[in-house]
Short mmCIF file of C-alpha atoms in Angstrom, two decimals:
data_model
loop_
_atom_site.label_atom_id
_atom_site.label_comp_id
_atom_site.label_asym_id
_atom_site.label_seq_id
_atom_site.Cartn_x
_atom_site.Cartn_y
_atom_site.Cartn_z
CA MET A 211 -52.98 -176.10 -106.71
CA VAL A 212 -53.11 -178.80 -104.05
CA LYS A 213 -52.72 -177.47 -100.55
CA MET A 214 -50.50 -179.42 -98.18
CA SER A 215 -51.33 -179.66 -94.48
CA LYS A 216 -48.84 -178.59 -91.84
CA ASP A 217 -48.18 -182.21 -90.82
CA GLY A 218 -47.64 -183.21 -94.41
CA LEU A 219 -45.26 -180.32 -94.97
CA PHE A 220 -43.33 -181.23 -91.83
CA ASN A 221 -43.09 -184.89 -92.86
CA SER A 222 -41.99 -183.87 -96.34
CA ILE A 223 -39.18 -181.73 -94.92
CA MET A 224 -38.09 -184.41 -92.49
CA GLU A 225 -38.12 -187.22 -95.04
CA LYS A 226 -36.78 -185.51 -98.14
CA LYS A 227 -34.61 -182.63 -97.05
CA LEU A 228 -33.38 -182.86 -93.49
CA TYR A 229 -32.72 -186.59 -93.11
CA PRO A 230 -33.57 -188.19 -96.47
CA ARG A 231 -32.53 -191.74 -95.53
CA ALA A 232 -34.08 -191.85 -92.08
CA HIS A 233 -37.19 -193.66 -93.37
CA GLU A 234 -35.59 -196.06 -95.85
CA ASN A 235 -35.95 -199.84 -95.48
CA ARG A 236 -38.04 -199.63 -92.28
CA LYS A 237 -39.93 -202.61 -90.95
CA LYS A 238 -43.13 -202.76 -89.05
CA VAL A 239 -43.11 -203.89 -85.46
CA SER A 240 -45.23 -206.88 -86.43
CA ASP A 241 -42.72 -208.00 -89.06
CA PRO A 242 -41.72 -211.66 -88.40
CA SER A 243 -38.02 -210.85 -88.82
CA PHE A 244 -38.29 -208.34 -85.98
CA GLN A 245 -39.76 -210.75 -83.44
CA GLY A 246 -36.40 -211.99 -82.12
CA PRO A 247 -34.76 -208.54 -81.75
CA ARG A 248 -37.92 -207.12 -80.21
CA LYS A 249 -38.03 -209.82 -77.56
CA ALA A 250 -34.32 -209.39 -76.77
CA PHE A 251 -34.76 -205.61 -76.56
CA LEU A 252 -37.69 -205.89 -74.16
CA LEU A 253 -35.86 -208.38 -71.93
CA ALA A 254 -32.75 -206.18 -71.79
CA SER A 255 -34.85 -203.10 -71.03
CA ALA A 256 -36.74 -204.92 -68.29
CA LYS A 257 -33.49 -206.15 -66.74
CA SER A 258 -32.01 -202.65 -66.70
CA PHE A 259 -35.30 -201.24 -65.38
CA VAL A 260 -35.36 -203.61 -62.41
CA MET A 261 -31.65 -203.29 -61.62
CA LEU A 262 -31.70 -199.49 -61.56
CA GLN A 263 -34.88 -199.30 -59.50
CA VAL A 264 -33.54 -201.75 -56.93
CA LEU A 265 -30.15 -200.01 -56.85
CA PHE A 266 -31.51 -196.53 -56.25
CA LEU A 267 -34.11 -197.77 -53.78
CA GLY A 268 -31.27 -199.33 -51.82
CA LEU A 269 -29.12 -196.20 -52.03
CA PHE A 270 -31.96 -193.92 -50.93
CA SER A 271 -32.75 -196.27 -48.06
CA TYR A 272 -29.10 -196.39 -47.03
CA ILE A 273 -28.51 -192.65 -46.97
CA PHE A 274 -31.88 -191.89 -45.34
CA GLY A 275 -31.13 -194.55 -42.76
CA ALA A 276 -27.89 -192.77 -41.87
CA ILE A 277 -29.83 -189.70 -40.69
CA TYR A 278 -32.94 -191.52 -39.46
CA HIS A 279 -34.02 -190.61 -35.90
CA GLN A 280 -30.87 -188.58 -35.33
CA SER A 281 -32.65 -186.35 -32.79
CA ASN A 282 -33.41 -189.40 -30.65
CA ARG A 283 -29.70 -190.24 -30.48
CA VAL A 284 -28.47 -186.85 -29.26
CA HIS A 285 -28.02 -188.40 -25.81
CA ASN A 286 -25.03 -190.26 -27.27
CA ILE A 287 -23.22 -186.91 -27.39
CA GLU A 288 -21.28 -186.77 -24.12
CA ILE A 289 -20.43 -183.41 -22.52
CA LEU A 290 -18.17 -183.02 -19.51
CA PHE A 291 -19.48 -180.98 -16.53
CA VAL A 292 -17.22 -179.71 -13.75
CA ASP A 293 -18.44 -177.46 -10.92
CA TYR A 294 -15.52 -175.55 -9.41
CA ASP A 295 -17.94 -173.39 -7.41
CA GLY A 296 -20.03 -175.90 -5.52
CA GLY A 297 -22.73 -173.33 -4.85
CA ALA A 298 -26.16 -172.25 -6.01
CA VAL A 299 -25.11 -171.62 -9.60
CA GLY A 300 -23.74 -175.13 -10.05
CA ASN A 301 -26.83 -176.62 -8.41
CA SER A 302 -29.04 -174.65 -10.81
CA PHE A 303 -27.19 -176.18 -13.78
CA GLN A 304 -27.58 -179.67 -12.35
CA GLN A 305 -31.31 -179.21 -11.78
CA ALA A 306 -31.69 -177.73 -15.25
CA TYR A 307 -30.05 -180.83 -16.72
CA GLN A 308 -32.43 -183.09 -14.83
CA THR A 309 -35.29 -181.08 -16.34
CA LEU A 310 -33.97 -181.26 -19.90
CA LYS A 311 -32.51 -184.75 -19.73
CA GLY A 312 -33.80 -187.09 -22.43
CA PRO A 313 -33.02 -188.81 -25.75
CA SER A 314 -32.88 -185.47 -27.59
CA PHE A 315 -30.48 -183.80 -25.15
CA PRO A 316 -26.74 -184.47 -24.73
CA THR A 317 -25.55 -186.47 -21.75
CA LEU A 318 -23.70 -184.48 -19.09
CA ILE A 319 -20.89 -186.43 -17.46
CA GLN A 320 -20.18 -184.81 -14.11
CA ARG A 321 -16.64 -184.95 -12.77
CA THR A 322 -15.03 -183.47 -9.69
CA PRO A 323 -12.53 -180.59 -9.64
CA THR A 324 -9.98 -183.07 -8.32
CA GLU A 325 -10.10 -185.02 -11.58
CA TYR A 326 -9.94 -181.84 -13.65
CA PRO A 327 -8.02 -179.26 -11.61
CA SER A 328 -8.27 -176.52 -14.26
CA ALA A 329 -9.89 -175.59 -17.56
CA ILE A 330 -6.68 -176.62 -19.33
CA ASN A 331 -7.38 -180.24 -18.43
CA GLN A 332 -10.85 -179.95 -19.92
CA ILE A 333 -9.51 -178.38 -23.10
CA HIS A 334 -7.13 -181.32 -23.45
CA HIS A 335 -9.93 -183.88 -23.19
CA VAL A 336 -12.22 -182.00 -25.60
CA CYS A 337 -9.32 -181.61 -28.02
CA ASN A 338 -8.63 -185.33 -27.66
CA VAL A 339 -12.32 -186.03 -28.59
CA ASP A 340 -12.98 -187.77 -25.28
CA TYR A 341 -15.97 -185.44 -25.02
CA TRP A 342 -17.80 -183.31 -27.57
CA ALA A 343 -17.67 -180.33 -25.22
CA SER A 344 -17.09 -179.33 -21.64
CA ILE A 345 -19.04 -176.95 -19.41
CA TYR A 346 -17.76 -175.68 -16.07
CA ILE A 347 -18.77 -173.23 -13.35
CA ALA A 348 -16.01 -170.84 -12.31
CA ASN A 349 -14.72 -170.89 -8.76
CA GLY A 350 -16.55 -168.40 -6.52
CA ALA A 351 -19.29 -167.79 -9.09
CA SER A 352 -22.17 -168.14 -6.63
CA GLN A 353 -20.57 -165.77 -4.12
CA ARG A 354 -20.09 -163.05 -6.75
CA VAL A 355 -23.69 -163.32 -7.95
CA GLU A 356 -25.09 -163.31 -4.39
CA ALA A 357 -22.93 -160.32 -3.46
CA ALA A 358 -24.25 -158.39 -6.44
CA LEU A 359 -27.83 -159.30 -5.51
CA THR A 360 -27.50 -158.23 -1.86
CA GLY A 361 -25.69 -155.04 -2.73
CA LEU A 362 -22.60 -156.11 -0.79
CA GLY A 363 -20.47 -156.14 -3.88
CA SER A 364 -20.11 -154.22 -7.07
CA SER A 365 -21.70 -155.41 -10.31
CA HIS A 366 -20.08 -158.68 -11.26
CA ASN A 367 -18.76 -159.84 -14.64
CA GLN A 368 -21.63 -161.86 -16.13
CA SER A 369 -19.25 -163.58 -18.57
CA ASP A 370 -17.05 -164.93 -15.76
CA ILE A 371 -19.56 -167.34 -14.25
CA ALA A 372 -20.06 -170.31 -16.60
CA TYR A 373 -18.01 -171.45 -19.59
CA TYR A 374 -18.24 -174.13 -22.24
CA ILE A 375 -15.40 -175.50 -24.38
CA TRP A 376 -16.05 -176.95 -27.84
CA ASN A 377 -14.54 -177.37 -31.30
CA GLU A 378 -16.77 -175.96 -34.03
CA ALA A 379 -14.57 -177.40 -36.80
CA ARG A 380 -15.78 -180.88 -35.84
CA TYR A 381 -19.02 -181.28 -37.83
CA PRO A 382 -19.88 -177.55 -37.53
CA ALA A 383 -23.47 -177.85 -38.75
CA VAL A 384 -24.10 -180.55 -36.14
CA VAL A 385 -22.28 -179.09 -33.13
CA ASP A 386 -23.93 -175.70 -33.63
CA GLN A 387 -27.30 -177.31 -33.06
CA VAL A 388 -26.52 -180.30 -30.88
CA VAL A 389 -23.80 -178.81 -28.65
CA SER A 390 -23.83 -175.02 -28.66
CA SER A 391 -27.59 -174.51 -28.85
CA THR A 392 -28.39 -177.15 -26.23
CA LEU A 393 -25.81 -175.76 -23.79
CA LEU A 394 -27.24 -172.28 -24.23
CA LEU A 395 -30.67 -173.77 -23.50
CA LEU A 396 -29.21 -175.45 -20.41
CA SER A 397 -27.82 -172.11 -19.23
CA SER A 398 -31.14 -170.32 -19.81
CA THR A 399 -33.04 -173.00 -17.90
CA ALA A 400 -30.51 -172.82 -15.06
CA ARG A 401 -31.01 -169.05 -14.81
CA ILE A 402 -34.79 -169.55 -14.47
CA ILE A 403 -34.27 -172.14 -11.75
CA TYR A 404 -31.77 -169.90 -9.96
CA ALA A 405 -34.23 -166.98 -10.05
CA LYS A 406 -37.05 -169.12 -8.59
CA GLN A 407 -34.87 -170.39 -5.79
CA ASN A 408 -33.48 -166.96 -4.91
CA TRP A 409 -36.65 -164.91 -5.28
CA THR A 410 -37.04 -162.21 -2.63
CA THR A 411 -39.63 -159.53 -1.89
CA THR A 412 -36.93 -157.15 -0.81
CA THR A 413 -36.70 -154.07 -2.98
CA LEU A 414 -33.70 -154.45 -5.26
CA SER A 415 -31.39 -151.73 -6.37
CA PRO A 416 -31.17 -151.14 -10.14
CA THR A 417 -27.82 -152.97 -10.24
CA ALA A 418 -29.13 -155.89 -8.18
CA HIS A 419 -32.28 -156.07 -10.30
CA GLN A 420 -30.20 -156.32 -13.46
CA THR A 421 -28.13 -159.06 -11.86
CA PHE A 422 -31.27 -160.93 -10.80
CA THR A 423 -32.81 -160.85 -14.27
CA ASP A 424 -29.54 -161.67 -16.04
CA PRO A 425 -27.13 -163.27 -13.57
CA TRP A 426 -24.70 -164.77 -16.08
CA HIS A 427 -23.86 -165.35 -19.72
CA LEU A 428 -22.56 -168.69 -20.86
CA THR A 429 -19.13 -167.90 -22.30
CA SER A 430 -17.92 -169.87 -25.31
CA ILE A 431 -14.34 -171.11 -25.61
CA ASN A 432 -14.28 -172.25 -29.23
CA LEU A 433 -11.12 -174.16 -30.12
CA GLN A 434 -11.59 -173.46 -33.86
CA PRO A 435 -14.39 -171.12 -34.91
CA THR A 436 -15.85 -172.33 -38.22
CA ALA A 437 -18.76 -170.12 -39.12
CA GLN A 438 -18.28 -169.56 -42.87
CA GLY A 439 -21.10 -170.69 -45.16
CA ALA A 440 -18.86 -173.06 -47.13
CA ARG A 441 -18.48 -175.28 -44.05
CA LEU A 442 -21.83 -176.88 -44.91
CA ILE A 443 -20.44 -178.64 -48.00
CA TYR A 444 -17.00 -179.71 -46.77
CA ASN A 445 -18.37 -183.15 -45.90
CA THR A 446 -20.85 -183.44 -48.80
CA LEU A 447 -20.34 -181.74 -52.17
CA VAL A 448 -16.55 -181.55 -51.82
CA ILE A 449 -16.46 -185.34 -51.44
CA VAL A 450 -18.88 -185.88 -54.33
CA PHE A 451 -17.03 -183.56 -56.71
CA LEU A 452 -13.67 -185.14 -55.91
CA LEU A 453 -15.00 -188.61 -56.72
CA ILE A 454 -16.71 -187.53 -59.95
CA GLN A 455 -13.61 -185.60 -61.00
CA GLN A 456 -11.52 -188.78 -60.79
CA PHE A 457 -14.15 -190.82 -62.62
CA PHE A 458 -14.35 -188.43 -65.57
CA PHE A 459 -10.58 -188.35 -66.07
CA LEU A 460 -10.37 -192.12 -65.69
CA GLY A 461 -13.00 -192.54 -68.42
CA THR A 462 -11.05 -190.19 -70.70
CA ILE A 463 -7.77 -192.04 -70.09
CA ASN A 464 -9.40 -195.38 -70.87
CA ALA A 465 -10.86 -193.93 -74.08
CA LEU A 466 -7.44 -192.66 -75.15
CA TYR A 467 -5.77 -195.99 -74.42
CA ASP A 468 -8.39 -197.77 -76.53
CA ALA A 469 -8.27 -195.25 -79.35
CA PHE A 470 -4.50 -195.34 -79.72
CA GLN A 471 -4.25 -199.10 -79.12
CA ILE A 472 -1.80 -198.68 -76.25
CA TYR A 473 -2.70 -202.04 -74.74
CA THR A 474 -1.45 -203.91 -77.81
CA ARG A 475 1.72 -201.87 -78.31
CA LEU A 476 3.47 -201.35 -74.97
CA ASN A 477 4.63 -203.54 -72.12
CA PRO A 478 2.02 -203.84 -69.32
CA HIS A 479 4.53 -202.70 -66.69
CA ARG A 480 5.21 -199.49 -68.61
CA ILE A 481 1.50 -198.92 -69.12
CA PHE A 482 0.76 -199.28 -65.41
CA PHE A 483 3.65 -197.04 -64.36
CA PHE A 484 2.58 -194.31 -66.78
CA ARG A 485 -1.09 -194.54 -65.73
CA TRP A 486 -0.10 -194.37 -62.05
CA MET A 487 2.14 -191.35 -62.55
CA LEU A 488 -0.38 -189.56 -64.77
CA SER A 489 -3.17 -190.12 -62.25
CA ALA A 490 -0.93 -188.97 -59.39
CA ILE A 491 -0.11 -185.71 -61.18
CA TYR A 492 -3.74 -185.18 -62.15
CA CYS A 493 -4.93 -185.73 -58.57
CA LEU A 494 -2.16 -183.48 -57.24
CA VAL A 495 -3.27 -180.60 -59.47
CA GLY A 496 -6.96 -181.27 -58.84
CA SER A 497 -6.44 -181.32 -55.07
CA LEU A 498 -4.55 -178.05 -55.28
CA CYS A 499 -7.51 -176.49 -57.07
CA VAL A 500 -9.95 -177.78 -54.44
CA THR A 501 -7.77 -176.56 -51.58
CA GLY A 502 -7.36 -173.20 -53.28
CA ALA A 503 -11.14 -172.90 -53.63
CA ILE A 504 -11.65 -173.71 -49.94
CA TRP A 505 -9.08 -171.08 -48.94
CA ALA A 506 -10.43 -168.51 -51.41
CA PHE A 507 -13.90 -168.72 -49.84
CA ARG A 508 -12.84 -169.24 -46.22
CA SER A 509 -14.38 -165.86 -45.30
CA GLY A 510 -12.14 -164.95 -42.37
CA TRP A 511 -11.60 -168.53 -41.22
CA GLN A 512 -8.41 -168.64 -39.15
CA VAL A 513 -6.24 -171.13 -41.02
CA ASN A 514 -2.63 -170.69 -42.11
CA GLY A 515 -0.23 -171.77 -44.85
CA ASN A 516 0.88 -174.95 -43.07
CA GLN A 517 -2.73 -176.08 -42.84
CA PHE A 518 -3.13 -175.28 -46.54
CA ALA A 519 -0.25 -177.60 -47.44
CA LEU A 520 -1.48 -180.39 -45.17
CA THR A 521 -5.00 -180.06 -46.56
CA TRP A 522 -3.61 -180.27 -50.10
CA VAL A 523 -1.64 -183.45 -49.33
CA SER A 524 -4.61 -185.08 -47.59
CA LEU A 525 -6.95 -184.33 -50.49
CA TRP A 526 -4.34 -185.65 -52.92
CA LEU A 527 -4.03 -188.95 -51.04
CA PHE A 528 -7.81 -189.32 -50.92
CA ALA A 529 -8.27 -188.40 -54.59
CA HIS A 530 -5.55 -190.75 -55.82
CA ALA A 531 -6.71 -193.65 -53.66
CA ASN A 532 -10.19 -193.21 -55.10
CA PHE A 533 -8.87 -192.89 -58.66
CA LEU A 534 -7.18 -196.26 -58.27
CA THR A 535 -10.27 -197.75 -56.61
CA LEU A 536 -12.47 -196.59 -59.47
CA ASP A 537 -9.91 -197.99 -61.92
CA VAL A 538 -10.31 -201.33 -60.17
CA PHE A 539 -14.05 -201.07 -60.83
CA THR A 540 -13.47 -200.39 -64.54
CA ALA A 541 -11.02 -203.27 -64.81
CA TRP A 542 -12.97 -205.96 -63.02
CA VAL A 543 -16.65 -204.95 -63.03
CA PRO A 544 -18.63 -205.56 -66.26
CA ALA A 545 -18.78 -202.32 -68.26
CA PRO A 546 -22.59 -201.82 -68.03
CA LEU A 547 -22.37 -202.02 -64.22
CA VAL A 548 -19.51 -199.53 -63.78
CA PRO A 549 -21.78 -196.43 -63.50
CA MET A 550 -23.83 -198.31 -60.89
CA ALA A 551 -20.66 -199.09 -58.96
CA LEU A 552 -19.65 -195.43 -59.13
CA ILE A 553 -22.91 -194.05 -57.72
CA THR A 554 -22.88 -196.71 -54.99
CA TRP A 555 -19.32 -195.75 -54.04
CA VAL A 556 -20.26 -192.06 -53.92
CA VAL A 557 -23.27 -192.68 -51.65
CA LEU A 558 -21.28 -194.93 -49.30
CA ASN A 559 -18.59 -192.26 -48.94
CA VAL A 560 -20.99 -189.37 -48.40
CA ALA A 561 -23.13 -191.31 -45.90
CA SER A 562 -20.02 -191.98 -43.79
CA VAL A 563 -19.51 -188.25 -43.12
CA LEU A 564 -23.03 -186.81 -43.12
CA LEU A 565 -23.33 -187.14 -39.34
CA PRO A 566 -21.15 -188.25 -36.45
CA PHE A 567 -21.58 -191.94 -35.80
CA GLU A 568 -23.05 -191.07 -32.38
CA LEU A 569 -26.17 -189.77 -34.15
CA SER A 570 -26.55 -192.71 -36.56
CA SER A 571 -27.49 -196.33 -36.11
CA PRO A 572 -24.57 -198.47 -34.85
CA PHE A 573 -24.68 -200.31 -38.19
CA TYR A 574 -23.13 -197.31 -39.92
CA LYS A 575 -19.97 -197.50 -37.84
CA TRP A 576 -18.52 -199.73 -40.53
CA GLY A 577 -17.95 -196.35 -42.24
CA TYR A 578 -14.67 -196.10 -40.30
CA ALA A 579 -13.28 -198.16 -43.18
CA VAL A 580 -14.55 -195.74 -45.88
CA PRO A 581 -12.00 -193.26 -47.34
CA ALA A 582 -14.26 -190.19 -47.06
CA HIS A 583 -14.68 -190.65 -43.30
CA CYS A 584 -10.93 -190.91 -42.86
CA LEU A 585 -10.34 -187.87 -45.05
CA TYR A 586 -12.85 -185.62 -43.30
CA ASN A 587 -11.58 -186.46 -39.83
CA THR A 588 -8.01 -185.90 -41.00
CA LEU A 589 -9.04 -182.48 -42.31
CA VAL A 590 -10.72 -181.65 -38.98
CA ASP A 591 -7.49 -182.60 -37.23
CA ILE A 592 -5.55 -180.29 -39.55
CA TRP A 593 -7.97 -177.36 -39.39
CA SER A 594 -8.28 -177.46 -35.58
CA ARG A 595 -4.51 -177.85 -35.07
CA GLY A 596 -4.51 -181.42 -33.80
CA CYS A 597 -7.82 -181.29 -31.91
CA ASN A 598 -9.17 -184.44 -33.52
CA PRO A 599 -6.36 -186.97 -33.22
CA VAL A 600 -7.58 -189.75 -35.51
CA LEU A 601 -4.53 -190.10 -37.75
CA TYR A 602 -3.65 -193.40 -36.10
CA TYR A 603 -6.46 -195.08 -38.04
CA ALA A 604 -7.35 -192.57 -40.79
CA LEU A 605 -3.99 -192.53 -42.56
CA PRO A 606 -3.50 -196.35 -42.48
CA VAL A 607 -6.95 -196.82 -44.03
CA LEU A 608 -6.19 -194.35 -46.84
CA PHE A 609 -2.80 -195.93 -47.49
CA ALA A 610 -4.41 -199.38 -47.47
CA TYR A 611 -6.71 -198.26 -50.30
CA GLU A 612 -3.74 -196.75 -52.12
CA VAL A 613 -1.60 -199.90 -51.92
CA SER A 614 -4.31 -202.53 -52.49
CA SER A 615 -5.87 -200.62 -55.39
CA SER A 616 -2.44 -200.13 -56.97
CA ILE A 617 -1.85 -203.87 -56.90
CA LEU A 618 -5.27 -204.65 -58.36
CA CYS A 619 -4.79 -201.95 -61.00
CA ALA A 620 -1.46 -203.50 -62.04
CA ILE A 621 -3.16 -206.86 -62.45
CA GLY A 622 -6.00 -205.11 -64.26
CA VAL A 623 -3.58 -203.60 -66.79
CA HIS A 624 -2.29 -207.09 -67.60
CA ARG A 625 -5.90 -208.22 -67.97
CA ARG A 626 -6.65 -205.37 -70.34
CA CYS A 627 -3.54 -206.12 -72.39
CA HIS A 628 -4.54 -209.78 -72.60
CA TYR A 629 -8.05 -209.04 -73.84
CA ALA A 630 -6.77 -206.35 -76.19
CA MET A 631 -4.53 -208.95 -77.86
CA VAL A 632 -7.44 -211.40 -77.95
CA LYS A 633 -9.56 -208.78 -79.66
CA MET A 634 -6.79 -207.99 -82.13
CA ASP A 635 -6.47 -211.70 -82.97
CA GLN A 636 -10.22 -211.92 -83.46
CA ASP A 637 -10.13 -208.93 -85.80
CA ALA A 638 -7.24 -210.47 -87.75
CA GLU A 639 -9.10 -213.76 -87.98
CA ALA A 640 -12.22 -211.99 -89.20
CA LEU A 641 -10.13 -210.20 -91.84
CA GLN A 642 -8.60 -213.47 -92.95
CA VAL A 643 -12.06 -215.00 -93.24
CA ARG A 644 -13.13 -212.17 -95.52
CA ILE A 645 -10.03 -212.61 -97.65
CA ASP A 646 -10.55 -216.36 -97.91
CA THR A 647 -14.17 -215.79 -98.82
CA ALA A 648 -13.16 -213.40 -101.59
CA LEU A 649 -10.57 -215.85 -102.95
CA LYS A 650 -13.02 -218.74 -102.80
CA PHE A 651 -15.54 -216.71 -104.72
CA GLU A 652 -12.92 -215.89 -107.36
CA ARG A 653 -11.88 -219.53 -107.68
CA ASN A 654 -15.47 -220.67 -108.10
CA LYS A 655 -16.03 -218.05 -110.74
CA MET A 656 -12.94 -219.15 -112.68
CA ARG A 657 -13.93 -222.78 -112.36
CA GLU A 658 -17.33 -222.03 -113.82
CA GLN A 659 -15.69 -220.16 -116.69
CA ARG A 660 -13.33 -223.05 -117.41
CA GLU A 661 -16.08 -225.69 -117.34
CA GLY A 662 -18.23 -223.61 -119.65
CA GLY A 663 -15.48 -223.29 -122.20
CA GLU A 664 -15.25 -219.58 -121.62
CA ARG A 665 -11.83 -219.62 -120.02
CA ARG A 666 -9.38 -217.36 -121.82
CA GLU A 667 -6.48 -217.58 -119.39
CA SER A 668 -4.18 -220.38 -118.35
CA VAL A 669 -4.20 -222.08 -114.95
CA GLU A 670 -0.93 -220.37 -114.12
CA SER A 671 -2.46 -217.02 -114.91
CA MET A 672 -5.42 -217.70 -112.60
CA ARG A 673 -3.11 -218.70 -109.75
CA ARG A 674 -1.06 -215.55 -110.25
CA ASP A 675 -4.19 -213.44 -110.28
CA ARG A 676 -5.41 -214.97 -107.03
CA GLU A 677 -2.08 -214.30 -105.37
CA GLU A 678 -2.08 -210.73 -106.61
CA LEU A 679 -5.65 -210.31 -105.34
CA GLY A 680 -4.69 -211.56 -101.88
CA VAL A 681 -1.61 -209.34 -101.73
CA GLU A 682 -3.60 -206.33 -102.85
CA ILE A 683 -6.32 -206.95 -100.24
CA GLU A 684 -3.74 -207.28 -97.46
CA ARG A 685 -1.91 -204.16 -98.66
CA GLU A 686 -5.14 -202.16 -98.72
CA MET A 687 -6.18 -203.33 -95.24
CA THR A 688 -2.72 -202.48 -93.86
CA ARG A 689 -2.92 -199.03 -95.38
CA LEU A 690 -6.38 -198.42 -93.94
CA GLU A 691 -5.25 -199.60 -90.51
CA ARG A 692 -2.23 -197.27 -90.63
CA GLU A 693 -4.35 -194.31 -91.66
CA ARG A 694 -6.84 -195.03 -88.90
CA SER A 695 -4.06 -195.11 -86.32
CA ASN A 696 -2.55 -191.84 -87.56
CA THR A 697 -5.83 -189.97 -87.86
CA THR A 698 -7.73 -191.31 -84.86
CA VAL A 699 -10.57 -189.05 -83.81
CA VAL A 700 -10.90 -189.32 -80.04
CA GLU A 701 -14.38 -189.02 -78.62
CA PHE A 702 -13.97 -187.92 -75.01
CA GLY A 703 -16.13 -189.78 -72.54
CA PRO A 704 -16.17 -192.85 -70.31
CA SER A 705 -14.64 -196.01 -71.70
CA PHE A 706 -13.96 -198.97 -69.49
CA GLY A 707 -11.52 -201.10 -71.43
CA TYR A 708 -11.65 -204.74 -72.39
CA HIS A 709 -13.59 -207.43 -70.53
#
């Protein structure tokens, strides 16, 4: 008995049992007939290789550039400083700022109490995004601290000396580090400077000693606390998932339209209206799901039902505007380049909301015209109850995408219908060529039979047979086309229409 090696057994199974025809009629790479296809294959592969490498190199460079040297641009973050006290405490904060001042520290803009008579005025300007935050020294703060140190007064309230006002909902991951942490550092440095300047050898009472070592606590006035873990992905993964969600459904819709030959059967106006309504309903439901997920995992975040509804509507507008924009890509960009256009669009949107423009290169300010930037700032305005008033430019930009993309999509539907009819005519012409070829072959065969004396039928009979053959071929092709239309098997996945 001949023993078969493991490789031979594997090849035998693969060739004869599992896929018996996989190795039939195969040519060698060196076969002359394969030279042309091989060259074309290598050229196409090389072209795709270069295009993808250049594309992703550019995208990586773009998104890394958006966050490049952000720590050196922290000084672009402006913070209001008002000293209502005018004493030693305020002076300590000013000296502390001069010590910490630099590219990696926010800029303190000092204003007089006359310009900002109360904390309410500061809250208004922080809410109006004139400043990222505001820090102020309470009136009489120095006197209360000095009285506690000298024993002339009772222990003072350490939380009623210095305050800072900020809105954590506005880029929470950034303001926690760039605003809150730096102001706490400023306060700590000011306490050290105050202690050095007010050092005394006099024996302090226990209360005075506690005051000396810990004279004040910087009190936070947070306009919208946003401390839940999900806040980290509101301006990243939420944007990415919304865009990909629209792209997947768009690819499915295009596949269905192709499979059921909608472009050759209905009026273009009806097709566009139905596509627009279907996409609007899809985006409405999808946005509701996203909003529901945000609310389900808000983890004690103080937002109400009105904010839920406004968030839902804003996400719907963004999702539908992007659905139409992606549809413009599929209608006008060559099909092989559509995925490249999608990933580029995703990166451009995400890069526009990764960081505030104050921390990025001025080049990236063109992101004001990107839908994701408008959406995120609209959401901040909603979540912080109007403390990010950017609707004057954010909503017009989103509506501009909605209107312009709708117009281009309508033209794109007409384009698809045109090329669908062209393709149908080409298919009909190809069918007619096959029929003519079959008839020509039959005529030649009959002519050869007649010239050879082997003809057993009359000329009239041959003409009738040819006509019957043509009718039968057309009938069979019509039947096959009808069966294919009635039993279409739809393969879900991206399809980008006719070009």
